[in-house]
Short mmCIF file of C-alpha atoms and ligand atoms in Angstrom, two decimals:
data_model
loop_
_atom_site.label_atom_id
_atom_site.label_comp_id
_atom_site.label_asym_id
_atom_site.label_seq_id
_atom_site.Cartn_x
_atom_site.Cartn_y
_atom_site.Cartn_z
CA UNK A 1 136.23 99.87 96.52
CA UNK A 2 132.51 99.20 95.99
CA UNK A 3 130.50 102.40 96.37
CA UNK A 4 127.20 101.91 98.19
CA UNK A 5 124.78 104.83 97.98
CA UNK A 6 121.96 105.06 100.53
CA UNK A 7 119.49 104.56 97.71
CA UNK A 8 119.83 104.55 93.93
CA UNK A 9 116.99 106.26 92.10
CA UNK A 10 119.02 106.19 88.91
CA UNK A 11 119.27 102.39 88.87
CA UNK A 12 115.51 102.13 89.38
CA UNK A 13 114.77 104.61 86.61
CA UNK A 14 117.11 102.82 84.19
CA UNK A 15 115.23 99.56 84.76
CA UNK A 16 111.85 101.02 83.67
CA UNK A 17 112.92 104.04 81.63
CA UNK A 18 111.06 103.27 78.40
CA UNK A 19 107.73 102.73 80.15
CA UNK A 20 108.17 105.92 82.20
CA UNK A 21 109.02 108.03 79.18
CA UNK A 22 106.00 106.65 77.28
CA UNK A 23 103.71 107.43 80.20
CA UNK A 24 104.97 111.00 80.57
CA UNK A 25 104.70 111.47 76.83
CA UNK A 26 101.06 110.32 76.84
CA UNK A 27 100.12 112.83 79.52
CA UNK A 28 101.78 115.66 77.62
CA UNK A 29 100.09 114.63 74.40
CA UNK A 30 96.69 114.50 76.14
CA UNK A 31 97.06 117.84 78.01
CA UNK A 32 95.05 116.27 80.85
CA UNK A 33 97.45 117.65 83.43
CA UNK A 34 95.06 118.05 86.38
CA UNK A 35 92.47 115.40 87.28
CA UNK A 36 91.30 113.29 84.31
CA UNK A 37 91.94 109.68 83.27
CA UNK A 38 95.59 109.26 84.32
CA UNK A 39 94.78 110.22 87.91
CA UNK A 40 91.60 108.14 87.98
CA UNK A 41 93.44 105.09 86.64
CA UNK A 42 96.15 105.35 89.26
CA UNK A 43 93.56 105.81 92.01
CA UNK A 44 91.68 102.67 91.03
CA UNK A 45 94.81 100.57 90.61
CA UNK A 46 96.23 101.64 93.99
CA UNK A 47 92.86 101.03 95.72
CA UNK A 48 92.65 97.61 94.09
CA UNK A 49 96.21 96.75 95.10
CA UNK A 50 95.37 97.58 98.74
CA UNK A 51 91.97 95.87 98.66
CA UNK A 52 90.38 99.23 99.49
CA UNK A 53 87.17 100.88 98.36
CA UNK A 54 88.55 104.36 97.72
CA UNK A 55 91.80 106.10 96.85
CA UNK A 56 92.07 109.87 96.48
CA UNK A 57 95.29 111.03 94.86
CA UNK A 58 96.59 114.20 96.52
CA UNK A 59 99.57 116.54 96.28
CA UNK A 60 101.85 114.87 98.88
CA UNK A 61 101.87 112.70 102.00
CA UNK A 62 101.78 115.68 104.35
CA UNK A 63 98.57 116.99 102.78
CA UNK A 64 97.16 113.45 102.88
CA UNK A 65 97.46 113.52 106.70
CA UNK A 66 95.94 116.98 106.92
CA UNK A 67 92.99 116.10 104.67
CA UNK A 68 92.38 112.90 106.66
CA UNK A 69 92.24 114.85 109.93
CA UNK A 70 89.92 117.46 108.41
CA UNK A 71 87.64 114.81 106.86
CA UNK A 72 87.22 113.28 110.33
CA UNK A 73 86.21 116.68 111.66
CA UNK A 74 89.26 117.14 113.87
CA UNK A 75 90.08 120.71 114.86
CA UNK A 76 90.65 123.17 117.71
CA UNK A 77 90.07 121.73 121.18
CA UNK A 78 90.76 118.16 120.05
CA UNK A 79 93.74 115.98 120.93
CA UNK A 80 95.42 113.46 118.63
CA UNK A 81 97.78 110.75 119.88
CA UNK A 82 100.83 109.83 117.79
CA UNK A 83 104.52 108.98 118.26
CA UNK A 84 107.54 111.15 119.10
CA UNK A 85 110.00 109.34 116.79
CA UNK A 86 108.30 110.04 113.44
CA UNK A 87 109.00 112.53 110.68
CA UNK A 88 107.90 116.09 111.42
CA UNK A 89 104.95 115.95 108.97
CA UNK A 90 102.82 113.79 111.28
CA UNK A 91 102.81 116.15 114.25
CA UNK A 92 102.91 119.24 112.04
CA UNK A 93 99.59 118.31 110.42
CA UNK A 94 97.93 117.54 113.76
CA UNK A 95 98.82 121.09 114.78
CA UNK A 96 97.77 122.46 111.37
CA UNK A 97 94.33 120.89 111.84
CA UNK A 98 93.99 122.94 115.03
CA UNK A 99 94.32 119.94 117.36
CA UNK A 100 96.92 119.29 120.05
CA UNK A 101 99.67 116.69 119.58
CA UNK A 102 99.96 114.07 122.32
CA UNK A 103 102.94 111.70 122.09
CA UNK A 104 102.75 108.11 123.28
CA UNK A 105 105.68 105.84 124.12
CA UNK A 106 107.47 103.64 121.64
CA UNK A 107 108.47 100.00 121.90
CA UNK A 108 112.28 100.01 121.96
CA UNK A 109 112.58 96.75 119.98
CA UNK A 110 110.08 97.27 117.17
CA UNK A 111 110.53 101.06 117.40
CA UNK A 112 106.77 101.39 116.81
CA UNK A 113 103.95 102.90 118.88
CA UNK A 114 103.65 101.14 122.23
CA UNK A 115 99.91 100.48 122.19
CA UNK A 116 99.85 99.87 125.95
CA UNK A 117 100.89 103.48 126.57
CA UNK A 118 97.92 104.88 124.65
CA UNK A 119 95.03 104.32 127.12
CA UNK A 120 96.49 106.48 129.90
CA UNK A 121 96.81 109.41 127.45
CA UNK A 122 93.14 109.44 126.47
CA UNK A 123 91.13 112.42 127.74
CA UNK A 124 87.63 113.68 126.87
CA UNK A 125 89.32 115.78 124.15
CA UNK A 126 91.01 112.84 122.40
CA UNK A 127 89.56 112.29 118.92
CA UNK A 128 92.06 110.20 116.99
CA UNK A 129 95.21 108.12 117.02
CA UNK A 130 97.80 108.26 114.23
CA UNK A 131 99.90 105.09 114.28
CA UNK A 132 102.96 105.66 112.09
CA UNK A 133 104.21 102.46 110.48
CA UNK A 134 107.77 103.59 110.74
CA UNK A 135 110.59 102.18 108.59
CA UNK A 136 108.07 99.87 106.89
CA UNK A 137 107.56 97.95 110.14
CA UNK A 138 103.97 97.75 111.40
CA UNK A 139 102.24 98.90 114.56
CA UNK A 140 100.40 96.14 116.43
CA UNK A 141 96.97 97.14 115.12
CA UNK A 142 94.52 94.79 116.87
CA UNK A 143 95.04 96.10 120.42
CA UNK A 144 95.03 99.63 119.02
CA UNK A 145 91.77 99.07 117.14
CA UNK A 146 90.25 97.72 120.38
CA UNK A 147 91.28 100.86 122.28
CA UNK A 148 89.93 103.09 119.51
CA UNK A 149 86.61 101.26 119.48
CA UNK A 150 86.25 101.31 123.28
CA UNK A 151 86.86 105.07 123.41
CA UNK A 152 85.16 106.10 120.16
CA UNK A 153 88.39 107.29 118.54
CA UNK A 154 89.32 107.40 114.86
CA UNK A 155 92.48 105.80 113.49
CA UNK A 156 94.52 107.41 110.73
CA UNK A 157 97.37 105.18 109.55
CA UNK A 158 100.44 107.13 108.48
CA UNK A 159 101.66 104.58 105.94
CA UNK A 160 104.12 106.93 104.19
CA UNK A 161 106.84 104.33 104.81
CA UNK A 162 104.70 101.20 104.49
CA UNK A 163 103.35 100.74 100.93
CA UNK A 164 102.20 97.14 100.63
CA UNK A 165 102.90 96.13 104.25
CA UNK A 166 100.49 93.61 105.76
CA UNK A 167 99.08 93.10 109.24
CA UNK A 168 97.60 89.61 109.69
CA UNK A 169 97.60 89.19 105.89
CA UNK A 170 95.56 92.33 105.27
CA UNK A 171 96.57 95.78 104.14
CA UNK A 172 96.60 98.51 106.77
CA UNK A 173 93.51 100.07 105.20
CA UNK A 174 91.45 97.32 106.88
CA UNK A 175 92.56 98.49 110.36
CA UNK A 176 91.73 102.16 110.44
CA UNK A 177 89.31 104.82 109.26
CA UNK A 178 91.78 106.39 106.84
CA UNK A 179 95.26 105.42 105.65
CA UNK A 180 97.65 107.95 104.12
CA UNK A 181 100.58 107.44 101.76
CA UNK A 182 103.45 109.55 100.50
CA UNK A 183 105.05 109.00 97.11
CA UNK A 184 108.06 111.19 97.84
CA UNK A 185 110.75 109.96 95.40
CA UNK A 186 112.70 107.91 97.96
CA UNK A 187 109.68 106.05 99.37
CA UNK A 188 109.04 102.37 98.47
CA UNK A 189 106.68 103.61 95.76
CA UNK A 190 108.12 106.95 94.68
CA UNK A 191 106.95 109.55 92.19
CA UNK A 192 109.17 111.88 90.15
CA UNK A 193 108.22 114.79 92.38
CA UNK A 194 105.70 115.26 95.20
CA UNK A 195 102.61 113.05 95.42
CA UNK A 196 100.45 111.37 98.05
CA UNK A 197 97.23 109.43 98.56
CA UNK A 198 94.38 109.04 101.01
CA UNK A 199 92.91 105.53 101.08
CA UNK A 200 89.78 104.46 102.93
CA UNK A 201 86.92 101.97 103.01
CA UNK A 202 84.57 104.64 104.40
CA UNK A 203 82.38 106.21 101.71
CA UNK A 204 81.76 109.35 103.81
CA UNK A 205 85.49 109.96 104.34
CA UNK A 206 86.24 109.41 100.66
CA UNK A 207 83.67 111.97 99.55
CA UNK A 208 84.86 114.48 102.15
CA UNK A 209 88.57 114.10 101.31
CA UNK A 210 87.95 114.41 97.58
CA UNK A 211 85.96 117.60 98.07
CA UNK A 212 88.42 119.06 100.60
CA UNK A 213 91.32 118.39 98.22
CA UNK A 214 89.57 120.31 95.45
CA UNK A 215 88.15 123.54 96.92
CA UNK A 216 85.10 121.88 98.49
CA UNK A 217 83.69 121.36 95.03
CA UNK A 218 80.88 119.16 93.85
CA UNK A 219 80.79 120.69 90.38
CA UNK A 220 83.16 123.01 88.59
CA UNK A 221 81.86 126.24 90.13
CA UNK A 222 79.78 124.93 93.03
CA UNK A 223 81.59 124.91 96.38
CA UNK A 224 79.76 123.17 99.25
CA UNK A 225 82.36 124.37 101.74
CA UNK A 226 85.83 125.90 101.76
CA UNK A 227 88.53 123.38 100.99
CA UNK A 228 92.11 123.35 99.76
CA UNK A 229 94.01 122.79 96.57
CA UNK A 230 95.79 119.48 96.92
CA UNK A 231 95.61 117.26 93.85
CA UNK A 232 98.12 114.82 92.41
CA UNK A 233 99.14 115.97 88.95
CA UNK A 234 98.61 113.60 86.04
CA UNK A 235 102.30 113.20 85.21
CA UNK A 236 102.97 111.83 88.70
CA UNK A 237 99.88 109.61 88.50
CA UNK A 238 100.98 108.15 85.15
CA UNK A 239 104.49 107.47 86.50
CA UNK A 240 103.11 105.83 89.66
CA UNK A 241 100.80 103.65 87.59
CA UNK A 242 103.85 102.36 85.69
CA UNK A 243 105.73 101.70 88.93
CA UNK A 244 102.94 100.08 90.98
CA UNK A 245 103.15 96.63 89.30
CA UNK A 246 106.82 96.43 90.40
CA UNK A 247 106.16 97.28 94.05
CA UNK A 248 105.68 93.69 95.28
CA UNK A 249 108.91 92.56 93.64
CA UNK A 250 110.78 95.57 95.03
CA UNK A 251 109.42 94.99 98.54
CA UNK A 252 110.39 91.32 98.33
CA UNK A 253 113.94 92.36 97.41
CA UNK A 254 114.03 94.70 100.42
CA UNK A 255 112.96 91.81 102.68
CA UNK A 256 115.65 89.55 101.18
CA UNK A 257 118.32 92.19 101.91
CA UNK A 258 116.97 92.63 105.46
CA UNK A 259 117.15 88.85 106.03
CA UNK A 260 120.82 88.88 105.03
CA UNK A 261 121.59 91.80 107.31
CA UNK A 262 119.67 90.15 110.19
CA UNK A 263 121.58 86.90 109.78
CA UNK A 264 124.95 88.65 109.54
CA UNK A 265 124.38 90.73 112.68
CA UNK A 266 122.62 88.10 114.81
CA UNK A 267 125.82 86.88 116.49
CA UNK A 268 127.28 90.35 116.98
CA UNK A 269 127.20 92.32 120.18
CA UNK A 270 126.15 95.95 120.38
CA UNK A 271 124.24 96.04 117.14
CA UNK A 272 120.51 95.46 117.38
CA UNK A 273 118.39 95.36 114.22
CA UNK A 274 114.77 96.45 114.51
CA UNK A 275 112.47 93.63 115.65
CA UNK A 276 109.58 92.95 113.28
CA UNK A 277 106.12 93.12 114.87
CA UNK A 278 104.64 89.57 115.04
CA UNK A 279 102.01 88.57 112.42
CA UNK A 280 103.09 91.30 110.01
CA UNK A 281 104.78 91.48 106.64
CA UNK A 282 107.11 94.49 106.78
CA UNK A 283 108.36 96.35 103.70
CA UNK A 284 111.68 97.72 105.04
CA UNK A 285 111.49 101.27 103.81
CA UNK A 286 114.58 101.56 106.01
CA UNK A 287 116.86 99.02 107.65
CA UNK A 288 117.47 100.47 111.08
CA UNK A 289 119.89 99.17 113.71
CA UNK A 290 120.66 100.43 117.19
CA UNK A 291 124.32 100.85 118.07
CA UNK A 292 124.97 102.38 121.47
CA UNK A 293 126.26 105.94 121.19
CA UNK A 294 129.09 107.01 120.80
CA UNK A 295 130.03 103.91 118.74
CA UNK A 296 127.18 104.77 116.38
CA UNK A 297 128.92 107.88 115.08
CA UNK A 298 132.28 106.09 114.83
CA UNK A 299 130.67 103.24 112.88
CA UNK A 300 128.98 105.72 110.57
CA UNK A 301 132.33 107.35 109.83
CA UNK A 302 133.98 103.97 109.31
CA UNK A 303 131.28 103.06 106.76
CA UNK A 304 131.62 106.38 104.97
CA UNK A 305 135.36 105.80 104.66
CA UNK A 306 134.51 102.44 103.09
CA UNK A 307 132.33 104.19 100.49
CA UNK A 308 129.04 103.34 102.24
CA UNK A 309 126.37 105.98 102.79
CA UNK A 310 124.10 105.69 105.81
CA UNK A 311 121.30 107.76 107.35
CA UNK A 312 119.73 108.48 110.73
CA UNK A 313 115.94 108.42 111.04
CA UNK A 314 115.65 110.61 112.90
CA UNK A 315 118.57 112.24 114.74
CA UNK A 316 116.39 114.63 116.77
CA UNK A 317 113.12 113.24 118.14
CA UNK A 318 110.10 115.54 117.95
CA UNK A 319 109.99 116.50 121.66
CA UNK A 320 113.61 117.70 121.29
CA UNK A 321 112.97 119.75 118.13
CA UNK A 322 113.35 123.52 118.48
CA UNK A 323 109.73 123.77 117.28
CA UNK A 324 108.43 121.94 120.39
CA UNK A 325 111.21 121.64 122.97
CA UNK A 326 110.45 122.36 126.61
CA UNK A 327 112.19 121.10 129.75
CA UNK A 328 109.15 118.98 130.64
CA UNK A 329 109.05 117.34 127.19
CA UNK A 330 112.79 116.68 127.25
CA UNK A 331 112.49 114.99 130.65
CA UNK A 332 109.52 112.89 129.64
CA UNK A 333 111.03 111.72 126.35
CA UNK A 334 114.70 111.42 127.31
CA UNK A 335 114.71 107.68 126.56
CA UNK A 336 113.27 108.35 123.09
CA UNK A 337 116.07 110.82 122.39
CA UNK A 338 118.61 108.40 123.85
CA UNK A 339 117.37 105.81 121.38
CA UNK A 340 117.57 108.37 118.56
CA UNK A 341 121.25 108.80 119.43
CA UNK A 342 121.81 105.10 118.78
CA UNK A 343 119.95 104.75 115.46
CA UNK A 344 121.65 104.01 112.17
CA UNK A 345 119.96 103.28 108.83
CA UNK A 346 121.99 101.04 106.51
CA UNK A 347 121.56 101.10 102.72
CA UNK A 348 118.56 99.09 101.52
CA UNK A 349 117.01 99.49 98.08
CA UNK A 350 115.67 96.99 95.54
CA UNK A 351 118.48 97.56 93.04
CA UNK A 352 121.22 96.93 95.62
CA UNK A 353 123.69 94.40 94.22
CA UNK A 354 124.94 91.42 96.18
CA UNK A 355 128.43 92.92 95.99
CA UNK A 356 127.16 96.12 97.59
CA UNK A 357 125.30 94.19 100.29
CA UNK A 358 128.33 92.05 101.14
CA UNK A 359 130.53 95.11 101.28
CA UNK A 360 128.22 96.74 103.88
CA UNK A 361 128.13 93.53 105.94
CA UNK A 362 131.92 93.17 105.84
CA UNK A 363 132.47 96.80 106.74
CA UNK A 364 130.14 96.54 109.75
CA UNK A 365 131.72 93.26 110.85
CA UNK A 366 135.24 94.66 110.63
CA UNK A 367 134.40 97.50 113.02
CA UNK A 368 134.97 97.03 116.77
CA UNK A 369 131.58 97.74 118.32
CA UNK A 370 132.58 97.40 121.97
C1 PLP B 1 107.54 111.03 104.00
C2 PLP B 1 106.67 111.06 105.19
C3 PLP B 1 105.57 111.94 105.31
C4 PLP B 1 105.33 113.09 104.39
O1 PLP B 1 105.26 112.82 103.06
P1 PLP B 1 105.52 113.95 101.95
O2 PLP B 1 105.01 113.30 100.71
O3 PLP B 1 106.99 114.20 101.92
O4 PLP B 1 104.75 115.16 102.32
C5 PLP B 1 104.72 111.80 106.39
N1 PLP B 1 104.95 110.88 107.34
C6 PLP B 1 106.01 110.04 107.30
C7 PLP B 1 106.20 109.04 108.38
C8 PLP B 1 106.92 110.11 106.23
O5 PLP B 1 107.97 109.30 106.20
#
């Protein structure tokens, strides 16, 4: 039986091991562990890759969101619109900034922010929108940018799952004030620990984020304001710099796998792959299908018995989380939770072999879905 893990960090490491070890070794030899040339080099190469003016390397993707909100001056009394089907970090950092989380609807086919639902949620307190480019699919940015412009709102892209994704042939950085990335090990571009980045074309935001991430400093012992300690360490930066040149190839491999899955499932009933937003180039951080509950759980078990690991992103939507749950939220977002109950993420990673891919397809096809 072919074993299919959900992702295979070991296979990826093996393919670039010598370069990684050299990079780590250089950092240790240099003793430039915090800030310094390794971090600066990664920042400029990531900014260049995205066609952006500035990249600030930070401690993780969660901090990146927080620093973006703070740099835009968002705080108590403000409201920020985002989506209810994202990872906890997005809403958590809105709350941490002092602002109130407001959840919009999601498009049930693309599983992304339904931009049409945003306008009716705008109040005099609304300051920003955080579109989350979930699963490596892309939010329809042009209508959203129009809404933001008409109402004087900022846009922060949560691109933690969308490294290298394009909207109308441009990186997401072109469609918002600030774009944030996570380099959590399992992301499309993953570090060997925690790491994140804030990317922007706005000079004012770049200066603010860099100072906020480093105790509000302009010089070593001069603090313009109180900030935080959130820097990417040099070992992670050196590793990411080694991995960045492979990202395009890895994303292309993810798209090739997704095409095969799409083709295999297109004639099947009761399994609906995520629809890609028109005019975008997705990067398939995850390959998500909807299978009506309760067949979803039975299929998941069937796959596990066939040696295939799967995931659910995410099993409990934010309005149903113990941290937020109220009767009113549960009523308003019942369809979002219903969709969560039907989600299944199939294995997709650049090192996936054709044998592994075919074994997933066969296992899904051999399962009665109705
Ligand atoms: C991973 C992720 C984050 C948080 O990133 P960390 O680096 O783990 O802090 C934020 N938002 C989304 C959508 C994510 O997937």
